[in-house]
Tab-separated table of C-alpha atoms in Angstrom:
chain	number	residue	atom	x	y	z
A	1	MET	CA	14.378	-19.602	-4.859
A	2	ALA	CA	18.070	-20.427	-4.552
A	3	SER	CA	18.873	-24.077	-4.842
A	4	GLU	CA	19.668	-26.227	-1.848
A	5	GLU	CA	23.156	-26.812	-3.232
A	6	THR	CA	23.850	-23.066	-3.046
A	7	ARG	CA	22.573	-22.911	0.509
A	8	THR	CA	24.701	-25.921	1.376
A	9	LEU	CA	27.790	-24.178	0.028
A	10	LYS	CA	27.164	-21.136	2.197
A	11	SER	CA	26.547	-23.140	5.334
A	12	THR	CA	29.546	-25.385	4.780
A	13	THR	CA	31.802	-22.369	4.316
A	14	THR	CA	30.860	-21.058	7.752
A	15	VAL	CA	31.994	-24.246	9.482
A	16	SER	CA	34.911	-25.248	7.292
A	17	ASN	CA	37.462	-24.918	10.082
A	18	SER	CA	35.854	-27.739	12.025
A	19	ALA	CA	36.191	-30.353	9.302
A	20	PRO	CA	38.228	-33.503	9.989
A	21	ALA	CA	41.808	-33.871	8.934
A	22	ASP	CA	41.128	-35.710	5.722
A	23	SER	CA	38.665	-33.165	4.329
A	24	PRO	CA	39.686	-30.229	2.151
A	25	GLU	CA	38.390	-27.697	4.647
A	26	SER	CA	40.922	-28.785	7.251
A	27	THR	CA	43.743	-27.384	5.211
A	28	GLY	CA	42.705	-23.777	5.533
A	29	ALA	CA	43.987	-21.751	2.603
A	30	THR	CA	45.567	-24.706	0.799
A	31	PRO	CA	43.360	-25.515	-2.229
A	32	THR	CA	42.287	-29.074	-2.809
A	33	ARG	CA	44.167	-30.592	-5.700
A	34	ALA	CA	42.067	-31.465	-8.738
A	35	TRP	CA	43.357	-35.029	-8.824
A	36	THR	CA	42.294	-35.544	-5.213
A	37	LYS	CA	38.724	-34.614	-6.033
A	38	ARG	CA	38.768	-36.875	-9.067
A	39	LEU	CA	40.085	-39.695	-6.899
A	40	PHE	CA	37.280	-39.053	-4.419
A	41	VAL	CA	34.761	-39.369	-7.258
A	42	VAL	CA	36.299	-42.704	-8.273
A	43	GLY	CA	36.348	-43.877	-4.653
A	44	ILE	CA	32.723	-42.875	-4.055
A	45	VAL	CA	31.546	-44.663	-7.203
A	46	LEU	CA	33.474	-47.866	-6.451
A	47	ALA	CA	32.330	-47.858	-2.828
A	48	ALA	CA	28.707	-47.370	-3.890
A	49	LEU	CA	28.953	-50.282	-6.337
A	50	ASN	CA	29.801	-52.546	-3.379
A	51	LEU	CA	27.087	-51.505	-0.925
A	52	ARG	CA	24.419	-53.999	-2.080
A	53	PRO	CA	25.874	-57.004	-3.990
A	54	ALA	CA	26.328	-58.849	-0.685
A	55	ILE	CA	22.544	-58.746	-0.347
A	56	THR	CA	21.150	-59.052	-3.878
A	57	SER	CA	23.549	-61.813	-4.896
A	58	LEU	CA	22.168	-63.808	-1.968
A	59	GLY	CA	18.588	-63.024	-3.003
A	60	ALA	CA	19.222	-64.468	-6.459
A	61	LEU	CA	20.552	-67.728	-4.950
A	62	LEU	CA	18.445	-67.870	-1.791
A	63	GLU	CA	16.786	-71.180	-2.695
A	64	GLU	CA	20.166	-72.823	-3.392
A	65	VAL	CA	21.651	-71.428	-0.164
A	66	ARG	CA	18.631	-72.633	1.817
A	67	ASP	CA	18.972	-76.127	0.369
A	68	GLY	CA	22.742	-76.179	0.791
A	69	LEU	CA	22.654	-75.077	4.419
A	70	GLY	CA	19.366	-76.771	5.374
A	71	MET	CA	17.503	-73.553	6.248
A	72	SER	CA	13.787	-73.364	6.995
A	73	GLY	CA	11.684	-70.484	5.688
A	74	SER	CA	11.824	-68.761	9.074
A	75	VAL	CA	15.611	-69.025	9.254
A	76	ALA	CA	15.846	-67.674	5.709
A	77	GLY	CA	13.658	-64.791	6.835
A	78	LEU	CA	16.106	-64.205	9.680
A	79	LEU	CA	18.945	-64.201	7.151
A	80	THR	CA	17.223	-61.493	5.118
A	81	SER	CA	16.808	-59.459	8.329
A	82	VAL	CA	20.533	-59.515	9.101
A	83	PRO	CA	21.408	-56.574	6.787
A	84	PRO	CA	19.227	-53.967	8.525
A	85	LEU	CA	20.249	-55.314	11.935
A	86	CYS	CA	23.935	-54.891	11.118
A	87	PHE	CA	23.324	-51.483	9.544
A	88	ALA	CA	21.582	-50.319	12.717
A	89	LEU	CA	24.167	-51.699	15.141
A	90	PHE	CA	27.319	-50.707	13.279
A	91	GLY	CA	26.088	-47.579	11.492
A	92	VAL	CA	25.718	-45.705	14.773
A	93	MET	CA	29.458	-46.154	15.369
A	94	ALA	CA	30.425	-44.414	12.125
A	95	PRO	CA	30.446	-40.738	13.293
A	96	ARG	CA	32.632	-41.542	16.303
A	97	LEU	CA	35.043	-43.572	14.195
A	98	ALA	CA	35.142	-40.789	11.596
A	99	ARG	CA	35.994	-38.183	14.226
A	100	ARG	CA	38.887	-40.303	15.450
A	101	PHE	CA	40.320	-41.678	12.209
A	102	GLY	CA	38.740	-39.550	9.480
A	103	PRO	CA	35.870	-40.510	7.140
A	104	ALA	CA	38.169	-41.734	4.342
A	105	ALA	CA	39.991	-44.138	6.661
A	106	VAL	CA	36.729	-45.577	7.980
A	107	VAL	CA	35.325	-46.086	4.471
A	108	CYS	CA	38.612	-47.748	3.444
A	109	ALA	CA	38.309	-50.135	6.394
A	110	GLY	CA	34.713	-50.747	5.403
A	111	MET	CA	35.745	-51.841	1.912
A	112	VAL	CA	38.302	-54.230	3.443
A	113	LEU	CA	35.602	-55.753	5.671
A	114	ILE	CA	33.254	-56.192	2.703
A	115	THR	CA	35.994	-57.974	0.770
A	116	ALA	CA	36.813	-60.313	3.653
A	117	GLY	CA	33.195	-61.073	4.482
A	118	LEU	CA	32.192	-61.884	0.912
A	119	LEU	CA	35.245	-64.077	0.461
A	120	VAL	CA	34.803	-66.213	3.562
A	121	ARG	CA	31.057	-66.471	4.153
A	122	PRO	CA	30.320	-69.254	1.642
A	123	TYR	CA	33.148	-71.401	2.967
A	124	ILE	CA	33.099	-70.989	6.765
A	125	GLY	CA	30.578	-73.810	7.050
A	126	GLY	CA	27.017	-74.065	8.326
A	127	THR	CA	24.318	-71.468	8.826
A	128	THR	CA	26.105	-69.843	11.759
A	129	GLY	CA	29.325	-69.387	9.801
A	130	PHE	CA	27.392	-67.977	6.863
A	131	LEU	CA	25.732	-65.441	9.173
A	132	VAL	CA	29.081	-64.454	10.696
A	133	GLY	CA	30.660	-63.890	7.281
A	134	SER	CA	27.630	-61.922	6.157
A	135	ALA	CA	27.790	-59.777	9.294
A	136	LEU	CA	31.447	-58.983	8.611
A	137	ALA	CA	30.634	-57.682	5.129
A	138	LEU	CA	27.557	-55.849	6.378
A	139	MET	CA	29.606	-54.119	9.065
A	140	GLY	CA	31.712	-52.552	6.321
A	141	ILE	CA	28.599	-51.592	4.376
A	142	ALA	CA	27.025	-50.030	7.473
A	143	VAL	CA	29.778	-47.519	8.228
A	144	SER	CA	30.131	-46.634	4.555
A	145	ASN	CA	26.374	-46.081	4.271
A	146	VAL	CA	26.467	-43.470	7.018
A	147	LEU	CA	29.624	-41.674	5.909
A	148	MET	CA	28.892	-41.291	2.192
A	149	PRO	CA	26.547	-38.289	2.712
A	150	VAL	CA	29.164	-36.768	5.016
A	151	ILE	CA	31.946	-37.135	2.444
A	152	VAL	CA	29.729	-35.696	-0.290
A	153	LYS	CA	28.776	-32.742	1.920
A	154	ARG	CA	32.382	-31.924	2.849
A	155	TRP	CA	34.210	-32.504	-0.421
A	156	PHE	CA	31.464	-31.392	-2.830
A	157	PRO	CA	29.432	-28.799	-0.876
A	158	ASP	CA	28.335	-27.023	-4.051
A	159	ARG	CA	27.254	-30.266	-5.777
A	160	VAL	CA	25.344	-32.188	-3.110
A	161	GLY	CA	22.471	-33.099	-5.435
A	162	SER	CA	24.567	-34.208	-8.403
A	163	MET	CA	27.107	-36.145	-6.312
A	164	THR	CA	24.360	-37.829	-4.285
A	165	GLY	CA	22.769	-38.744	-7.593
A	166	LEU	CA	26.031	-40.204	-8.914
A	167	TYR	CA	26.549	-42.173	-5.696
A	168	SER	CA	22.954	-43.441	-5.712
A	169	MET	CA	23.172	-44.342	-9.390
A	170	ALA	CA	26.340	-46.391	-8.792
A	171	LEU	CA	24.704	-48.072	-5.810
A	172	ALA	CA	21.680	-49.009	-7.923
A	173	LEU	CA	23.956	-50.293	-10.693
A	174	GLY	CA	25.846	-52.527	-8.271
A	175	THR	CA	22.571	-53.763	-6.804
A	176	ALA	CA	21.094	-54.592	-10.194
A	177	SER	CA	24.276	-56.172	-11.555
A	178	ALA	CA	24.507	-58.594	-8.649
A	179	ALA	CA	20.866	-59.582	-9.098
A	180	ALA	CA	21.200	-60.046	-12.863
A	181	VAL	CA	24.482	-61.884	-13.286
A	182	THR	CA	24.892	-63.932	-10.099
A	183	VAL	CA	22.947	-66.896	-11.497
A	184	PRO	CA	24.762	-66.891	-14.877
A	185	ILE	CA	28.118	-66.523	-13.131
A	186	THR	CA	27.227	-69.405	-10.837
A	187	ASP	CA	26.361	-71.585	-13.834
A	188	ALA	CA	29.621	-70.599	-15.550
A	189	LEU	CA	31.572	-71.584	-12.425
A	190	GLY	CA	30.121	-75.072	-12.380
A	191	GLY	CA	26.833	-74.444	-10.602
A	192	SER	CA	28.317	-73.918	-7.137
A	193	TRP	CA	26.413	-71.257	-5.194
A	194	ARG	CA	29.467	-70.810	-2.991
A	195	SER	CA	31.598	-69.679	-5.923
A	196	GLY	CA	28.753	-67.548	-7.266
A	197	LEU	CA	28.601	-65.594	-4.000
A	198	ALA	CA	32.357	-65.400	-3.342
A	199	VAL	CA	33.167	-63.894	-6.749
A	200	TRP	CA	31.781	-60.506	-5.626
A	201	ALA	CA	34.749	-60.129	-3.271
A	202	ALA	CA	36.834	-59.163	-6.317
A	203	LEU	CA	34.749	-56.029	-6.921
A	204	ALA	CA	35.060	-55.066	-3.264
A	205	ALA	CA	38.830	-55.540	-3.378
A	206	ALA	CA	39.021	-53.119	-6.315
A	207	ALA	CA	37.226	-50.494	-4.228
A	208	VAL	CA	39.899	-50.656	-1.526
A	209	LEU	CA	42.603	-49.208	-3.785
A	210	PRO	CA	41.458	-45.581	-4.243
A	211	TRP	CA	40.572	-45.293	-0.562
A	212	ILE	CA	44.065	-46.418	0.453
A	213	ALA	CA	45.433	-43.575	-1.672
A	214	LEU	CA	42.967	-41.109	-0.154
A	215	VAL	CA	43.863	-42.147	3.398
A	216	ARG	CA	47.589	-41.764	2.700
A	217	HIS	CA	47.105	-38.420	0.956
A	218	ARG	CA	47.099	-35.190	2.933
A	219	GLU	CA	47.146	-31.704	1.530
A	220	ALA	CA	50.316	-29.963	2.730
A	221	PRO	CA	49.127	-27.659	5.546
A	222	SER	CA	50.920	-24.654	6.850
A	223	GLY	CA	51.224	-23.032	10.245
A	224	PRO	CA	50.084	-24.963	13.312
A	225	GLU	CA	48.493	-27.718	11.213
A	226	ALA	CA	51.876	-28.639	9.758
A	227	ALA	CA	52.998	-29.494	13.253
A	228	GLY	CA	49.912	-31.576	13.863
A	229	GLU	CA	48.177	-28.917	15.940
A	230	ARG	CA	44.627	-27.718	15.521
A	231	PRO	CA	44.462	-23.942	15.131
A	232	SER	CA	42.727	-22.070	17.886
A	233	ARG	CA	40.236	-20.615	15.418
A	234	ALA	CA	39.143	-24.186	14.583
A	235	ARG	CA	38.614	-24.940	18.258
A	236	GLY	CA	36.577	-21.809	18.562
A	237	ALA	CA	34.491	-22.760	15.551
A	238	GLU	CA	33.804	-26.168	17.080
A	239	GLN	CA	32.761	-24.589	20.350
A	240	ALA	CA	30.498	-22.171	18.503
A	241	GLN	CA	28.540	-24.959	16.839
A	242	PRO	CA	25.255	-25.779	18.572
A	243	VAL	CA	25.053	-29.134	20.303
A	244	LEU	CA	22.241	-31.115	18.716
A	245	ARG	CA	19.851	-33.202	20.734
A	246	ILE	CA	18.745	-35.000	17.636
A	247	THR	CA	15.900	-36.883	19.313
A	248	ARG	CA	14.134	-33.559	19.909
A	249	SER	CA	13.776	-32.976	16.201
A	250	ARG	CA	10.475	-34.042	14.645
A	251	THR	CA	12.079	-33.825	11.242
A	252	ALA	CA	14.835	-36.249	12.321
A	253	TRP	CA	12.251	-38.727	13.600
A	254	ALA	CA	10.138	-38.416	10.449
A	255	LEU	CA	13.213	-38.980	8.306
A	256	ALA	CA	14.270	-41.980	10.430
A	257	VAL	CA	10.845	-43.632	10.125
A	258	PHE	CA	10.716	-42.878	6.394
A	259	PHE	CA	14.175	-44.373	6.011
A	260	GLY	CA	13.122	-47.430	8.001
A	261	LEU	CA	9.972	-48.119	6.022
A	262	GLN	CA	11.643	-47.679	2.642
A	263	ALA	CA	14.454	-49.971	3.845
A	264	THR	CA	11.848	-52.538	4.902
A	265	ALA	CA	10.401	-52.534	1.387
A	266	ALA	CA	13.850	-52.644	-0.209
A	267	TYR	CA	15.151	-55.590	1.826
A	268	ILE	CA	11.939	-57.556	1.409
A	269	THR	CA	12.271	-56.963	-2.331
A	270	MET	CA	15.944	-57.890	-2.473
A	271	GLY	CA	15.502	-60.940	-0.267
A	272	TRP	CA	12.188	-62.361	-1.471
A	273	MET	CA	11.097	-60.935	-4.833
A	274	ALA	CA	12.990	-63.479	-6.917
A	275	GLN	CA	11.421	-66.253	-4.842
A	276	ILE	CA	7.927	-64.800	-5.399
A	277	PHE	CA	8.442	-65.012	-9.157
A	278	ARG	CA	9.954	-68.488	-8.960
A	279	ASP	CA	6.975	-69.750	-6.972
A	280	ALA	CA	4.715	-68.277	-9.677
A	281	GLY	CA	6.396	-70.495	-12.275
A	282	VAL	CA	9.135	-68.167	-13.510
A	283	SER	CA	12.545	-69.767	-14.105
A	284	ALA	CA	15.446	-68.981	-11.782
A	285	GLY	CA	17.353	-67.057	-14.451
A	286	THR	CA	14.324	-64.961	-15.429
A	287	ALA	CA	13.486	-64.306	-11.769
A	288	GLY	CA	17.007	-62.972	-11.292
A	289	LEU	CA	16.572	-60.729	-14.324
A	290	LEU	CA	13.257	-59.437	-12.974
A	291	LEU	CA	14.951	-58.580	-9.685
A	292	ALA	CA	17.691	-56.889	-11.691
A	293	VAL	CA	15.101	-54.816	-13.559
A	294	THR	CA	13.693	-53.674	-10.229
A	295	MET	CA	17.148	-52.689	-9.049
A	296	VAL	CA	18.315	-51.122	-12.314
A	297	MET	CA	15.413	-48.672	-12.310
A	298	GLY	CA	17.404	-46.872	-9.664
A	299	VAL	CA	20.278	-46.163	-12.063
A	300	PRO	CA	18.687	-43.316	-14.048
A	301	LEU	CA	16.183	-42.287	-11.389
A	302	ALA	CA	18.794	-42.152	-8.635
A	303	PHE	CA	20.530	-39.434	-10.630
A	304	VAL	CA	17.363	-37.513	-11.503
A	305	ILE	CA	15.521	-37.632	-8.168
A	306	PRO	CA	18.220	-36.036	-5.959
A	307	ARG	CA	18.715	-33.200	-8.444
A	308	LEU	CA	14.964	-32.626	-8.601
A	309	ALA	CA	14.629	-32.838	-4.822
A	310	THR	CA	17.246	-30.131	-4.200
A	311	ARG	CA	15.291	-27.770	-6.435
A	312	LEU	CA	11.998	-28.196	-4.580
A	313	PRO	CA	11.209	-26.524	-1.240
A	314	ARG	CA	9.266	-29.661	-0.216
A	315	GLN	CA	9.877	-33.225	-1.299
A	316	GLY	CA	6.400	-34.535	-0.412
A	317	PRO	CA	5.159	-34.737	-4.018
A	318	ILE	CA	8.070	-37.033	-4.938
A	319	VAL	CA	7.313	-39.230	-1.914
A	320	ILE	CA	3.662	-39.585	-2.983
A	321	ALA	CA	4.526	-40.386	-6.608
A	322	LEU	CA	6.962	-43.135	-5.576
A	323	GLY	CA	4.472	-44.569	-3.087
A	324	VAL	CA	1.678	-44.810	-5.674
A	325	CYS	CA	4.002	-46.763	-7.984
A	326	GLY	CA	4.700	-49.155	-5.116
A	327	LEU	CA	1.018	-49.730	-4.357
A	328	VAL	CA	0.233	-50.488	-8.004
A	329	GLY	CA	3.233	-52.829	-8.218
A	330	TYR	CA	2.180	-54.791	-5.124
A	331	ALA	CA	-1.377	-55.075	-6.421
A	332	GLY	CA	-0.076	-56.526	-9.672
A	333	LEU	CA	2.270	-58.872	-7.842
A	334	TYR	CA	-0.739	-60.224	-5.927
A	335	LEU	CA	-3.147	-60.519	-8.866
A	336	ALA	CA	-0.873	-61.681	-11.712
A	337	PRO	CA	2.712	-62.270	-10.522
A	338	ALA	CA	3.815	-64.086	-13.687
A	339	GLY	CA	1.534	-62.521	-16.292
A	340	GLY	CA	2.589	-58.931	-15.638
A	341	ALA	CA	5.960	-59.688	-14.067
A	342	TRP	CA	7.971	-57.163	-16.064
A	343	ALA	CA	5.536	-54.315	-15.361
A	344	TRP	CA	5.493	-55.046	-11.626
A	345	ALA	CA	9.291	-55.207	-11.566
A	346	VAL	CA	9.494	-51.755	-13.170
A	347	LEU	CA	6.914	-50.195	-10.831
A	348	LEU	CA	8.530	-51.628	-7.698
A	349	GLY	CA	11.908	-50.452	-8.971
A	350	ILE	CA	10.544	-46.919	-9.213
A	351	ALA	CA	9.128	-47.203	-5.693
A	352	ASN	CA	12.522	-48.339	-4.375
A	353	CYS	CA	13.985	-44.991	-5.437
A	354	SER	CA	12.817	-43.704	-2.069
A	355	PHE	CA	16.346	-44.589	-0.942
A	356	PRO	CA	18.237	-41.902	-2.927
A	357	LEU	CA	15.476	-39.468	-1.984
A	358	ALA	CA	16.031	-40.269	1.704
A	359	LEU	CA	19.792	-39.781	1.323
A	360	THR	CA	19.223	-36.437	-0.372
A	361	MET	CA	16.901	-35.281	2.396
A	362	VAL	CA	19.573	-36.170	4.965
A	363	GLY	CA	21.843	-33.628	3.278
A	364	MET	CA	19.050	-31.052	3.001
A	365	ARG	CA	17.659	-31.269	6.526
A	366	ALA	CA	20.928	-30.153	8.177
A	367	ARG	CA	22.950	-27.000	7.540
A	368	THR	CA	26.402	-28.151	8.679
A	369	GLY	CA	28.687	-31.100	8.042
A	370	ALA	CA	28.478	-32.060	11.723
A	371	GLY	CA	24.695	-31.890	11.538
A	372	VAL	CA	24.629	-34.116	8.460
A	373	ALA	CA	26.856	-36.685	10.188
A	374	GLN	CA	24.640	-36.780	13.269
A	375	LEU	CA	21.402	-36.851	11.288
A	376	SER	CA	22.739	-39.513	8.918
A	377	ALA	CA	23.764	-41.782	11.785
A	378	PHE	CA	20.468	-41.275	13.626
A	379	ALA	CA	18.191	-41.653	10.609
A	380	GLN	CA	19.997	-44.688	9.198
A	381	SER	CA	20.585	-46.530	12.490
A	382	THR	CA	17.058	-45.909	13.757
A	383	GLY	CA	15.621	-46.607	10.329
A	384	TYR	CA	17.406	-49.905	9.950
A	385	LEU	CA	16.241	-50.960	13.418
A	386	ILE	CA	12.682	-50.260	12.289
A	387	SER	CA	13.219	-52.359	9.166
A	388	ILE	CA	14.508	-55.485	10.922
A	389	PRO	CA	11.154	-57.257	11.539
A	390	GLY	CA	9.886	-56.856	7.958
A	391	PRO	CA	11.885	-59.493	6.033
A	392	LEU	CA	11.651	-61.898	8.975
A	393	LEU	CA	7.881	-61.457	9.207
A	394	VAL	CA	7.546	-62.069	5.474
A	395	GLY	CA	9.392	-65.376	5.870
A	396	VAL	CA	7.177	-66.440	8.764
A	397	LEU	CA	3.957	-65.467	6.945
A	398	TYR	CA	5.111	-67.256	3.815
A	399	GLN	CA	5.943	-70.455	5.675
A	400	HIS	CA	2.752	-70.591	7.755
A	401	SER	CA	0.259	-69.357	5.155
A	402	GLY	CA	1.691	-71.399	2.319
A	403	GLY	CA	1.521	-68.548	-0.169
A	404	TRP	CA	2.382	-64.941	-0.911
A	405	GLY	CA	-0.999	-63.273	-0.318
A	406	LEU	CA	-0.385	-62.185	3.281
A	407	PRO	CA	3.253	-61.114	2.737
A	408	ILE	CA	2.282	-58.948	-0.242
A	409	ALA	CA	-0.588	-57.426	1.732
A	410	LEU	CA	1.906	-56.547	4.463
A	411	MET	CA	4.219	-54.864	1.946
A	412	ALA	CA	1.376	-52.812	0.490
A	413	GLY	CA	0.080	-51.857	3.934
A	414	LEU	CA	3.470	-50.479	4.998
A	415	MET	CA	3.551	-48.179	1.982
A	416	ILE	CA	0.800	-45.959	3.464
A	417	PRO	CA	2.690	-44.818	6.601
A	418	GLN	CA	5.853	-44.539	4.495
A	419	MET	CA	4.144	-41.941	2.319
A	420	ALA	CA	2.811	-40.069	5.377
A	421	VAL	CA	6.133	-39.729	7.205
A	422	GLY	CA	7.926	-39.005	3.927
A	423	VAL	CA	5.759	-35.928	3.456
A	424	LEU	CA	6.663	-34.782	6.989
A	425	ALA	CA	10.372	-35.410	6.402
A	426	GLY	CA	10.209	-33.425	3.181
A	427	ARG	CA	9.200	-30.154	4.838
A	428	ASN	CA	11.566	-27.215	4.353
A	429	ARG	CA	13.301	-27.087	7.754
A	430	THR	CA	16.557	-28.187	9.404
A	431	VAL	CA	17.363	-30.248	12.493
A	432	GLU	CA	19.576	-27.441	13.828
A	433	ASP	CA	16.468	-25.290	14.233
A	434	GLU	CA	14.653	-28.045	16.133
A	435	ALA	CA	17.369	-29.830	18.094
A	436	ALA	CA	19.932	-27.197	19.165
A	437	ARG	CA	20.239	-26.379	22.840
């Protein structure tokens, strides 16, 4: 059977005239310069590195932030629910912004927002100011989350699996690095949690640079495009594309729920796992390293899983394998959180690789770039809405039960429906077949 990447290439070729102005397809016969593609690779990697440090750096210092700002357990649970809320609210805006300004421009703006949010949130003052600064950074992450699969689909249509793997691997590396080194960096900066959180703005600022170049760069078009006009054949291609009613697609709903449940597990892990280990008697530095181990498992697996997924007609077996690792990890976390800490961190890290699998399935469950954009926005926005109550509920259960038994039981219980909908989302079909009218 031909690989999904080959099928993607064929489908993308048929709709190339409808691509936005900053994609290579918009230039018609003008070939994309090699340096532009290399710059896109650099931009994608740097952007991916910045899509999680805002969250995992906070998880590593959550106890210090709670003490410094006077937060209760419930308020801290609300704080860990802010990321999915922002991703849901702002992610849905990404396709419309991309159509108006181009995907590269929106991602560039997203990197600027991440930089500003990370820089100001520790210093605005009070819990409300901290939430506002966090929301600013998360707004930038949200639009970039949605548009990364779109950029990969349009600029690398013949390498969807490998580029998604590279992007996911960089994202996992950034996630793990923030978890591992935030506490040591904080100690090196005098023990101030504010400085330890703000330092990650420097990495985000570095990611702005290649995207500025990509926004300013345009391939030199000829004919009507040189005058800023859209060729009539492009208008015809747009009109020929089916209009998707994405909510009619069972596959889109299955993928959205799968995305939401895996995001629930991921944000509970990023927000609370270090605290679980600390409450079990593990030191703060070791707890941060354990969280880093969980996150770093995504570095190699995020490259392998998308490539494997694009070679399988159904992705259900991968979903089941990841889910079983999660169930075993939660069982260990309940029975012996300190004694087997490193093993549980590894198993839960493997389970968290449902995220790159979900991103890969977004690219596989739609035939066209427009379909990927619509499916990505729907699956991620709906999924993040689904994930909002999870971290908050964990905080409430932890505060009122006085321990981690009920929260861990909740995490394990959610893994069952995640596996079920993941199997449905992994079926070999596309949303265009189900949602066109």
